mmCIF file of C-alpha atoms (C1' of nucleotides) in Angstrom:
data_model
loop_
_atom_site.group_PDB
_atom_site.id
_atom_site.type_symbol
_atom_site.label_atom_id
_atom_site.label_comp_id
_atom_site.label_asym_id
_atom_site.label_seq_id
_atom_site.Cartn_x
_atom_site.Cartn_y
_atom_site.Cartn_z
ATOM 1 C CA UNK A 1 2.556 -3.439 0.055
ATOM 2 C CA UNK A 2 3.957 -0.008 0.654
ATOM 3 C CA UNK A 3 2.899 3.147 2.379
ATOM 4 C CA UNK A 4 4.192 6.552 2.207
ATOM 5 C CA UNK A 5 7.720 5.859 3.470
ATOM 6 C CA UNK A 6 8.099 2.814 1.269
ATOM 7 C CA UNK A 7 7.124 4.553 -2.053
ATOM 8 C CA UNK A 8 8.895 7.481 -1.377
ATOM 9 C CA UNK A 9 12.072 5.139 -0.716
ATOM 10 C CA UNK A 10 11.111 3.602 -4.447
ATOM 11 C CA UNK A 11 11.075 7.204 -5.569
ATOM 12 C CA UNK A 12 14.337 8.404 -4.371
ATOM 13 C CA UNK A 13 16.119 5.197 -5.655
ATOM 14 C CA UNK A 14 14.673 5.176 -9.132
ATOM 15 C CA UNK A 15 14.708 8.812 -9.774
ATOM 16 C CA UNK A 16 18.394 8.904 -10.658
ATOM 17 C CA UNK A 17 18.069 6.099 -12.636
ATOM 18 C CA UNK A 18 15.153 6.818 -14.700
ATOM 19 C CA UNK A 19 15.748 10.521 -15.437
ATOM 20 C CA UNK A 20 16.901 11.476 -18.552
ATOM 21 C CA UNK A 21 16.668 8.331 -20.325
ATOM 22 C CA UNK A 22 14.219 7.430 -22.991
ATOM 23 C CA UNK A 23 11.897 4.009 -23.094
ATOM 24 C CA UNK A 24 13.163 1.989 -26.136
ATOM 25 C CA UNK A 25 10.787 -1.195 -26.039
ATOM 26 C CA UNK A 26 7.977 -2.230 -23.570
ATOM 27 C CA UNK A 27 7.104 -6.206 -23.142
ATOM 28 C CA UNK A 28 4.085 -6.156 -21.326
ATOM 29 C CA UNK A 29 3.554 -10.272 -19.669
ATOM 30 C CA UNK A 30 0.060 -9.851 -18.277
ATOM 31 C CA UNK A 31 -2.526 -7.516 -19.563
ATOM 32 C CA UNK A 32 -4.323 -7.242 -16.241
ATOM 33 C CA UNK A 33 -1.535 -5.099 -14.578
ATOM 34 C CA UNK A 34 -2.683 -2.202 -17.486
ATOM 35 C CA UNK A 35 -5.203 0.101 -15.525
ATOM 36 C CA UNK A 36 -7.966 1.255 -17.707
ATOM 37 C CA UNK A 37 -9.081 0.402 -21.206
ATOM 38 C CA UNK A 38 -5.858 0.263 -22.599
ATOM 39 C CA UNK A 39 -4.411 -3.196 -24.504
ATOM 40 C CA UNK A 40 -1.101 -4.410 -23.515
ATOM 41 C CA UNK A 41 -0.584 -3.979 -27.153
ATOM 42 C CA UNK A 42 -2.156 -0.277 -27.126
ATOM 43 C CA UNK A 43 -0.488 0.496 -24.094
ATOM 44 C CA UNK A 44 3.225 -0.801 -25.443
ATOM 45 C CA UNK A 45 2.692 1.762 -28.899
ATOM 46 C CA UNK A 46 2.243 4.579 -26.211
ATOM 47 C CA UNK A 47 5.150 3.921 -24.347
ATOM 48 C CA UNK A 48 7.616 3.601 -26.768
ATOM 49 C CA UNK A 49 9.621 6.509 -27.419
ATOM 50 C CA UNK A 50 8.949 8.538 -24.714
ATOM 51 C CA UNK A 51 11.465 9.908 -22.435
ATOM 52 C CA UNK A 52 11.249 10.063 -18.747
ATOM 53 C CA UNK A 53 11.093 13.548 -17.600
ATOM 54 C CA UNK A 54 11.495 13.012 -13.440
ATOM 55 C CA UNK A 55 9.980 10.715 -11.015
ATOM 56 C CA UNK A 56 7.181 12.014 -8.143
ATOM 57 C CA UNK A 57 4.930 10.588 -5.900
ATOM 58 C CA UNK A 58 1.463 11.657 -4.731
ATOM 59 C CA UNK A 59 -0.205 9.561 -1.966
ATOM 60 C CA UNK A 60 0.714 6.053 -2.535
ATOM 61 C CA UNK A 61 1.012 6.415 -6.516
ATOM 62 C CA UNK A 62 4.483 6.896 -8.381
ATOM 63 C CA UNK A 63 4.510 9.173 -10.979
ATOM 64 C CA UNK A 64 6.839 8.738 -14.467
ATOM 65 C CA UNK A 65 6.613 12.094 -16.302
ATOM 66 C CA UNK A 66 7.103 11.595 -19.901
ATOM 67 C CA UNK A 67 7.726 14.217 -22.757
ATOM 68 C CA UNK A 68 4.186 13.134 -23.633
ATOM 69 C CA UNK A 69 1.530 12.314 -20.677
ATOM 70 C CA UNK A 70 2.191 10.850 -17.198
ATOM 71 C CA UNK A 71 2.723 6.975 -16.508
ATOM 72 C CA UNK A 72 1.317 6.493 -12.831
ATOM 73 C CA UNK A 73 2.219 3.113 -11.353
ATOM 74 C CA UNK A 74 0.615 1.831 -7.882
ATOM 75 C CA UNK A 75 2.170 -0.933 -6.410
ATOM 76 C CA UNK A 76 -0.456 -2.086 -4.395
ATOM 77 C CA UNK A 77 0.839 -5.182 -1.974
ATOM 78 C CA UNK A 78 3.264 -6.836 -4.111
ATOM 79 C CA UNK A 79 4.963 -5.003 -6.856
ATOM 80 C CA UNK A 80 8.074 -4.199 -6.979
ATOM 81 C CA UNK A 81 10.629 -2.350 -9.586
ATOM 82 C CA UNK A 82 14.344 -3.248 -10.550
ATOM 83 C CA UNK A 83 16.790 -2.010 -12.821
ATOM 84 C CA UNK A 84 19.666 -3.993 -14.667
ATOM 85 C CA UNK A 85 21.326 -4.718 -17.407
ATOM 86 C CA UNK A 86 20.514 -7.667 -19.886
ATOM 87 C CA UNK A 87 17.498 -9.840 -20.077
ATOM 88 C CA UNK A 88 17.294 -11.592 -16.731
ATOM 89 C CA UNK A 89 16.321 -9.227 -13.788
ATOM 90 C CA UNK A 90 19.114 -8.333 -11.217
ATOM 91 C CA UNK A 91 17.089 -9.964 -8.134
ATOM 92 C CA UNK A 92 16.793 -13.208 -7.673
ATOM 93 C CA UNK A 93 13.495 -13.680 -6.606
ATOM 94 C CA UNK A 94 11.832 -11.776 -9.460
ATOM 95 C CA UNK A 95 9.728 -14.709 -10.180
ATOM 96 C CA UNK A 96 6.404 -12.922 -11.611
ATOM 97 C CA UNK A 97 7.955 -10.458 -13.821
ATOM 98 C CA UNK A 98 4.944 -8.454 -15.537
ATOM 99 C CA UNK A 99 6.080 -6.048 -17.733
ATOM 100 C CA UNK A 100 9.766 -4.650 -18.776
ATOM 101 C CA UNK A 101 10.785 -1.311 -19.889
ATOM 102 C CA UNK A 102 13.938 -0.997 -21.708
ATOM 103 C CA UNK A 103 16.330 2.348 -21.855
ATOM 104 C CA UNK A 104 18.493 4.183 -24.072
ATOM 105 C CA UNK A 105 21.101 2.980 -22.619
ATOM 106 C CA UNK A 106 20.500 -0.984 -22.250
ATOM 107 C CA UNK A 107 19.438 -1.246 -19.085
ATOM 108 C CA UNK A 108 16.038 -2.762 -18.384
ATOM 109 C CA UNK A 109 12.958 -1.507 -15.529
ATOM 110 C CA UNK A 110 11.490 -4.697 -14.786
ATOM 111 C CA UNK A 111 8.394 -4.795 -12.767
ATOM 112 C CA UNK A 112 7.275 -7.736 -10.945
ATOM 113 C CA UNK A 113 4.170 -7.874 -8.779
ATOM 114 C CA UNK A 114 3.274 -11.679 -7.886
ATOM 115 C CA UNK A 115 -0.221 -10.930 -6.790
ATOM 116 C CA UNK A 116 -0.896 -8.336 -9.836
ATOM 117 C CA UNK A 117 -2.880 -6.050 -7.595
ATOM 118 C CA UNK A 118 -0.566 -3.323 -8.602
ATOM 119 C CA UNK A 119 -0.370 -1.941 -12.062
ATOM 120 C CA UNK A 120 0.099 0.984 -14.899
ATOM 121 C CA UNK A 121 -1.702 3.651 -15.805
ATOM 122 C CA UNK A 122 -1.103 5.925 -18.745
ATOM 123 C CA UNK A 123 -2.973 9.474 -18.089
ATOM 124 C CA UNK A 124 -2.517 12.927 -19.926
ATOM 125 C CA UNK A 125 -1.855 15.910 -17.258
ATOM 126 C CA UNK A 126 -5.536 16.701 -17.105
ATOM 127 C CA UNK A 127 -6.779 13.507 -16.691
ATOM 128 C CA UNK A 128 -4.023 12.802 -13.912
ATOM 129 C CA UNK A 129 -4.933 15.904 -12.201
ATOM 130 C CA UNK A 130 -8.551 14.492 -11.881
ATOM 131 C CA UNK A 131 -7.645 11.966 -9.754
ATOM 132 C CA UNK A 132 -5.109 13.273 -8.206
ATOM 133 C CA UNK A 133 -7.874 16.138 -6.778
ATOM 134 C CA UNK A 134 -9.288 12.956 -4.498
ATOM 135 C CA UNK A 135 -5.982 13.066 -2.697
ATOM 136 C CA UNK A 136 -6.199 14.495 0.801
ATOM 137 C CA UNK A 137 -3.346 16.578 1.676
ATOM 138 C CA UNK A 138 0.302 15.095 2.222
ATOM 139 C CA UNK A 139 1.372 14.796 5.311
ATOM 140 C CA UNK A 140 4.613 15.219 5.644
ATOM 141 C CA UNK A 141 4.434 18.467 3.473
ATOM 142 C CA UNK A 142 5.581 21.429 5.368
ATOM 143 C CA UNK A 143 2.117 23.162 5.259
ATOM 144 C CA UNK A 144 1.088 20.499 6.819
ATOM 145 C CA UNK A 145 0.246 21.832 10.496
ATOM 146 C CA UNK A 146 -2.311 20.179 13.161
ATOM 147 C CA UNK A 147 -5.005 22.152 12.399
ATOM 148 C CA UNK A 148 -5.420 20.501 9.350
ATOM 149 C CA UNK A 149 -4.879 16.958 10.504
ATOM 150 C CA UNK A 150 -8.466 18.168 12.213
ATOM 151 C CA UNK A 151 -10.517 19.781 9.239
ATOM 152 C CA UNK A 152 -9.276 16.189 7.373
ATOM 153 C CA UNK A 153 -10.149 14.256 9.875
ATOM 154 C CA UNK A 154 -12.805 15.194 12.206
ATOM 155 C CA UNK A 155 -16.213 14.957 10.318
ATOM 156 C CA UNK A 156 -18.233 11.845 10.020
ATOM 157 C CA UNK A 157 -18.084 9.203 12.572
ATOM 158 C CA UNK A 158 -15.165 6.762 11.080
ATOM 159 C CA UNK A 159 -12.971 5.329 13.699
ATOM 160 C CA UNK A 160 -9.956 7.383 13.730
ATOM 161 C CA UNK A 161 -8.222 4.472 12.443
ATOM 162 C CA UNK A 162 -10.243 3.831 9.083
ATOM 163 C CA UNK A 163 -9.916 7.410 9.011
ATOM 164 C CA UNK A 164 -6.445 7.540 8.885
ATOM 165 C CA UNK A 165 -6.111 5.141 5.853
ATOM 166 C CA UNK A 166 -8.708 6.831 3.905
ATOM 167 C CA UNK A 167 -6.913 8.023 1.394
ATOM 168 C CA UNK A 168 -9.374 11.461 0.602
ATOM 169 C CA UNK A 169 -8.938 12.305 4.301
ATOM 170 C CA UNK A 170 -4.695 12.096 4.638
ATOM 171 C CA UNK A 171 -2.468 10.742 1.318
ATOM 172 C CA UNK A 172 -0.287 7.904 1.898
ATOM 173 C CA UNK A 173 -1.162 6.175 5.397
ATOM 174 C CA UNK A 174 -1.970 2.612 5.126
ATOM 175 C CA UNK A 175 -2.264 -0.433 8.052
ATOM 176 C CA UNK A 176 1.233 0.218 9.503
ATOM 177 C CA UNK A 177 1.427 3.743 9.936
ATOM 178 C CA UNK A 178 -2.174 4.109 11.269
ATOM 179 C CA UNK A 179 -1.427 1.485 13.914
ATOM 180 C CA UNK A 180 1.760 3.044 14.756
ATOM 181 C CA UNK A 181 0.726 6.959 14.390
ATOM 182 C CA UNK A 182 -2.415 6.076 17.106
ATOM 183 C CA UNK A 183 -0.015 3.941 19.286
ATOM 184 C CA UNK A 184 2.573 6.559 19.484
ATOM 185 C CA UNK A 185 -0.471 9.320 20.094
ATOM 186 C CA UNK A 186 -2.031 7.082 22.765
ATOM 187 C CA UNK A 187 -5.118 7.087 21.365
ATOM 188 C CA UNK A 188 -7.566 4.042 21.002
ATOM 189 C CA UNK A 189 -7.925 3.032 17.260
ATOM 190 C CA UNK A 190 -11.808 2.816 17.797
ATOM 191 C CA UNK A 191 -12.465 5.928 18.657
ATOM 192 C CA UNK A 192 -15.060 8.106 16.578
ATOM 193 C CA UNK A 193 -13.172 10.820 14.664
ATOM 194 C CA UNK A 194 -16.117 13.355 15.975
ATOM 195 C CA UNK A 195 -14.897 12.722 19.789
ATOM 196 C CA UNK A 196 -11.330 13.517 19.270
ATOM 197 C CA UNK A 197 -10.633 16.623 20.993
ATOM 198 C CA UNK A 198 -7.666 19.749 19.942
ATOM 199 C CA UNK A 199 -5.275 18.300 21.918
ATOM 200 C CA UNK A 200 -5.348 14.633 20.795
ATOM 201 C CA UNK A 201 -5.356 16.198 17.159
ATOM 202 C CA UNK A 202 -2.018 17.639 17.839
ATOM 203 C CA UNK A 203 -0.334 14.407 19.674
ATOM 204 C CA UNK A 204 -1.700 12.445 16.801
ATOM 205 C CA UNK A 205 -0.060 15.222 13.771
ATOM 206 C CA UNK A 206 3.230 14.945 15.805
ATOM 207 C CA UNK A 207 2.772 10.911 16.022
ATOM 208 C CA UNK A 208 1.974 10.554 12.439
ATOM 209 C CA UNK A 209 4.927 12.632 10.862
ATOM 210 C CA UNK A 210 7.547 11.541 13.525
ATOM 211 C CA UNK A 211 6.658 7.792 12.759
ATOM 212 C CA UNK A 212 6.594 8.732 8.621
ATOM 213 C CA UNK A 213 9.853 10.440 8.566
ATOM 214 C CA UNK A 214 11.719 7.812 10.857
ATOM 215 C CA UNK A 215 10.689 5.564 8.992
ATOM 216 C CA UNK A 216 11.274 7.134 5.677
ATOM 217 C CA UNK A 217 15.217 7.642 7.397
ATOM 218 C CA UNK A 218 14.851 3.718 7.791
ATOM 219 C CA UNK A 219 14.427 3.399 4.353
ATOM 220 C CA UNK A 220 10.960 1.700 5.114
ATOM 221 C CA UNK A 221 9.155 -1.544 6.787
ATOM 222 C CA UNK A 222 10.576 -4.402 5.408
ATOM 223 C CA UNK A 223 9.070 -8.080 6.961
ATOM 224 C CA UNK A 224 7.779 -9.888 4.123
ATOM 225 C CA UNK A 225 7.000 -8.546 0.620
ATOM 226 C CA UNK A 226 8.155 -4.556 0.364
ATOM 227 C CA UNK A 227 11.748 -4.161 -0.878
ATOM 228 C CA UNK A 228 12.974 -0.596 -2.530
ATOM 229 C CA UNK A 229 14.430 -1.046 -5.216
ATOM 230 C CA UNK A 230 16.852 -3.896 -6.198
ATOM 231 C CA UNK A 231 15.567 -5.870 -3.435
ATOM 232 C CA UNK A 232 16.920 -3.620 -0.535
ATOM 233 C CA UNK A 233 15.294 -3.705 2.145
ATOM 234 C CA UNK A 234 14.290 -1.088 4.794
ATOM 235 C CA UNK A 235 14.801 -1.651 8.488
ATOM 236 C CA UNK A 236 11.954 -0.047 9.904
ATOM 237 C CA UNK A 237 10.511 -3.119 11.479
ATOM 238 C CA UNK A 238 13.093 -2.868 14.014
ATOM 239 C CA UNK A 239 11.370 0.062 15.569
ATOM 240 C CA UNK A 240 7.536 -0.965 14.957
ATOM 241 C CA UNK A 241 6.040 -0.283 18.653
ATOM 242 C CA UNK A 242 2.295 -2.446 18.128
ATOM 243 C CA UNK A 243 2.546 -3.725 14.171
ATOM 244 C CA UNK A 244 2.599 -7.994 14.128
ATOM 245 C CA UNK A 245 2.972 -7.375 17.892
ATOM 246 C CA UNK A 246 -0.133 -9.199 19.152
ATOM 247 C CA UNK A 247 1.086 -10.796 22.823
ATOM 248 C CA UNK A 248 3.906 -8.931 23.303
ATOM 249 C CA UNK A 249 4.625 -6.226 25.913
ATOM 250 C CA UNK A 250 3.545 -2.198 25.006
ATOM 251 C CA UNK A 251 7.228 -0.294 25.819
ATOM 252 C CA UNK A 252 5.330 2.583 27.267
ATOM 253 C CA UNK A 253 3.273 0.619 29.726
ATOM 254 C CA UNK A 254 3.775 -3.292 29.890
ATOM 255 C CA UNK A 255 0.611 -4.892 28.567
ATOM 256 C CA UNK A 256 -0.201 -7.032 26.198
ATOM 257 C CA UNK A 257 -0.426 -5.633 22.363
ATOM 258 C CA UNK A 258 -3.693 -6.790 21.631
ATOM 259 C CA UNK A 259 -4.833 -7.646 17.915
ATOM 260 C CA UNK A 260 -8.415 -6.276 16.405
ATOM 261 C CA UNK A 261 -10.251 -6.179 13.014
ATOM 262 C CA UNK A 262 -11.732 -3.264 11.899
ATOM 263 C CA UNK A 263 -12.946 -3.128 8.099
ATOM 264 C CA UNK A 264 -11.531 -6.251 7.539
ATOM 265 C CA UNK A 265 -7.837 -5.126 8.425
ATOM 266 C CA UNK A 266 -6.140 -6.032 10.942
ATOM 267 C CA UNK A 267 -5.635 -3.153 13.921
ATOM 268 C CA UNK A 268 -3.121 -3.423 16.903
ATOM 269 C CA UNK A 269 -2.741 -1.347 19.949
ATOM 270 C CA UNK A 270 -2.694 -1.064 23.374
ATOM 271 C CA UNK A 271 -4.783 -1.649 25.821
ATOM 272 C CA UNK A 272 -3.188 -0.209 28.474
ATOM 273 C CA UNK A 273 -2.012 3.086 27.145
ATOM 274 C CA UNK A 274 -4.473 3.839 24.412
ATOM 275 C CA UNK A 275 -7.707 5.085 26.015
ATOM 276 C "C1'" DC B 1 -23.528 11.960 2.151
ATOM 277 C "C1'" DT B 2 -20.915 7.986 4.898
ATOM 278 C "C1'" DT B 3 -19.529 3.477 6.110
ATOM 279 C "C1'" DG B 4 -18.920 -1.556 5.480
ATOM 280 C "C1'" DT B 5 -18.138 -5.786 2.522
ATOM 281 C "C1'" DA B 6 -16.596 -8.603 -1.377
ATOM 282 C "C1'" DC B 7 -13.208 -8.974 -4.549
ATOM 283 C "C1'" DC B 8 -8.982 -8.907 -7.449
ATOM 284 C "C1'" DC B 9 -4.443 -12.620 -7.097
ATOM 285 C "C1'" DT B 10 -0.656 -15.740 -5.362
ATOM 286 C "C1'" DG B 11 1.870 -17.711 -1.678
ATOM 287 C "C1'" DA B 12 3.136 -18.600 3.252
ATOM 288 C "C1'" DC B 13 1.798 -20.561 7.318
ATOM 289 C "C1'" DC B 14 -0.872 -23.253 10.727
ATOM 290 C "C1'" DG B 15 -3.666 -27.025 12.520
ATOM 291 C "C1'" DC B 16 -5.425 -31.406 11.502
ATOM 292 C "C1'" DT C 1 2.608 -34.997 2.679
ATOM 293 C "C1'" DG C 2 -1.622 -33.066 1.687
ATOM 294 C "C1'" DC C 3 -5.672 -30.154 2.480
ATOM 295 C "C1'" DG C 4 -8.386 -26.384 3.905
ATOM 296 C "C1'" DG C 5 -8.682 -22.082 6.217
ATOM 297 C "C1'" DT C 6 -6.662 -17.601 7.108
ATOM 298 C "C1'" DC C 7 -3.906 -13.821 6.313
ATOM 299 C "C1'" DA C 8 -0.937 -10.316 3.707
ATOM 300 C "C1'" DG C 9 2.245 -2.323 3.827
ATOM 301 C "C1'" DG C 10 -4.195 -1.632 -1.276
ATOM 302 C "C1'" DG C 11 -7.980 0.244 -3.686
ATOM 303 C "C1'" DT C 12 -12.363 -0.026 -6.040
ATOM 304 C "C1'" DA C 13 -17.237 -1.098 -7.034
ATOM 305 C "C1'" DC C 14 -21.266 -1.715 -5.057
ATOM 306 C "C1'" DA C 15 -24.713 -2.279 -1.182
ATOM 307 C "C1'" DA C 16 -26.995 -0.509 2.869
#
DNA sequence: CTTGTACCCTGACCGC
DNA sequence: TGCGGTCAGGGTACAA
C-alpha cells in the first residue's frame, strides 16, 4: 500500500500518540502477520510492558522504539493503524482487525491489514541494524544530492524504473513514485540504468524529491486502500501526472498515457514526452 | 553478481 | 446473479 510519503504521513500522525505511553496488553488475531519465528503467544509476552520510546521510519518500515528492542511494522498493501478508545476500532471499515495494542492510558492501536501481507517484527538494535544496512540511502535526506542518485543507480542494466523501486538502490520508492519521478524527469521507464547520462541523473533527483515532498505536503496518494491514520486520507491523487492514467492526455505534451508491465507491475508514462 | 517470476492474501471490478 | 480472470502504493525466496 504505501510508499515513502504515505508512511511517513503514518509516522507523523502516530508519533504523538504513541510516545510516552506504555503497551498494557497485546491480542494478536492472526499469527501470520508475526514476522519471524515468533508465536503470537511468544510475541504477546514480549510486548507487554514495554514502553514506546518514539516512532521512525526507514525506507518503507515504521519503527516503534521500546525501552527494550525495536518493534518494526511494514504495512505492505493493506495495513493500516488506528487509535481509540474502547474495544471497537474508531473506523468503520476496520473489518480485518489483526492484532490490538492497548496503552496506559485506555486507548487501543488497532491494526488491520485485510490482505495480511503486512506485519510485526520484534528485533533487538543489532539485529535491526542488520537489515536496516540493505537500505539504500533516503532520499529525501538532505545529503541526499544527484550525484548519489547516480552511484545508486547507475550499475547493472535494470530499467531505470525497476531500479527505482529496488529498495537496496533508493529507500522508500514504490509503483507510484517511480512512475511519477520518470514522468516528471521525461525519461522513458525502460531505459537501461547504464545509458542514463549526468544530466538526466539530475532531472530525475529533482523529479523524485519534488514529487516525494509534494506529496508528503498532500498528506499522501489516497484512491483505494492507503489511509493515514484514522482513516484520513491524503489527496495526492489529485496531482498524479501518468499513475491509473492509461488513455488520458500527458499535460506536458497531449498524448495518450500509455500503460506497460514491467516485472509484473504495472508502469505508465508517456509516449510523447518520455524518450 | 544481477534480473525475472511465483507467491503470500482478500476483495473489487469487468466481461460473459 | 454467478463465475472466472485480472488487478491492487510490497517484499521475499528461489530460479536462471
Amino acid at each position: 500500500m504505501p510508499e515513502l510519503p504515505e508512511v511517513e504521513t503514518i509516522r507523523r500522525d502516530l508519533a504523538p500518540e504513541l510516545e510516552g505511553h506504555r503497551i498494557t496488553a497485546v491480542r494478536v488475531h492472526h499469527d501470520d502477520i508475526i514476522i519471524g519465528t515468533l508465536s503470537g503467544a511468544e510475541f504477546r509476552d514480549r510486548i507487554e510492558g514495554r514502553r514506546i520510546l518514539g516512532v521512525d521510519r526507514r525506507a518503507k518500515w515504521l519503527l516503534l522504539r521500546l525501552d527494550d528492542g525495536i518493534l518494526v511494522t511494514q504495512l505492505r498493501m493493506t495495513g493500516r493503524f488506528a487509535v481509540g478508545r474502547g474495544s471497537v476500532p474508531p473506523v468503520a471499515d476496520f473489518r480485518h482487525v489483526a492484532a490490538e495494542f492497548d496503552l496506559d492510558d485506555g486507548r487501543t492501536l488497532f491494526y488491520d491489514d485485510m490482505r495480511r501481507l503486512g506485519g510485526f517484527l520484534l528485533l533487538s538494535e543489532s539485529e535491526w541494524s542488520r537489515e536496516e544496512s540493505r537500505f539504500g540511502p533516503e532520499p529525501l535526506n538532505d545529503g541526499f544530492r544527484a550525484s548519489d542518485l547516480g552511484q545508486a543507480l547507475r550499475h547493472g542494466r535494470a530499467p531505470v524504473k525497476n531500479a527505482l523501486m529496488d529498495q537496496s538502490r533508493v529507500a522508500g520508492v514504490g509503483n507510484i513514485y517511480a512512475s511519477e519521478a520518470l514522468h516528471g524527469a521525461r525519461i522513458d521507464p525502460t531505459r537501461p540504468v547504464s545509458g542514463l547520462t549526468d544530466e538526466e541523473i539530475r532531472r530525475l533527483h529533482r523529479s523524485l524529491r519534488r514529487i516525494l515532498k509534494s506529496s508528503l505536503d498532500s498528506s499522501g496518494t489516497t484512491f483505494r486502500d492507503y489511509r493515514a491514520v484514522n482513516g484520513r486520507s491524503g489527496s495526492f491523487q489529485t496531482l498524479l501526472r501518468v499513475y491509473d492514467r492509461e488513455g488520458d492526455p500527458c499535460t506536458n505534451c497531449g498524448q495518450v498515457i500509455r500503460r506497460i508491465v514491467q516485472a509484473g507491475r504495472s508502469t505508465y508514462y508517456c509516449p510523447g514526452c518520455q524518450l
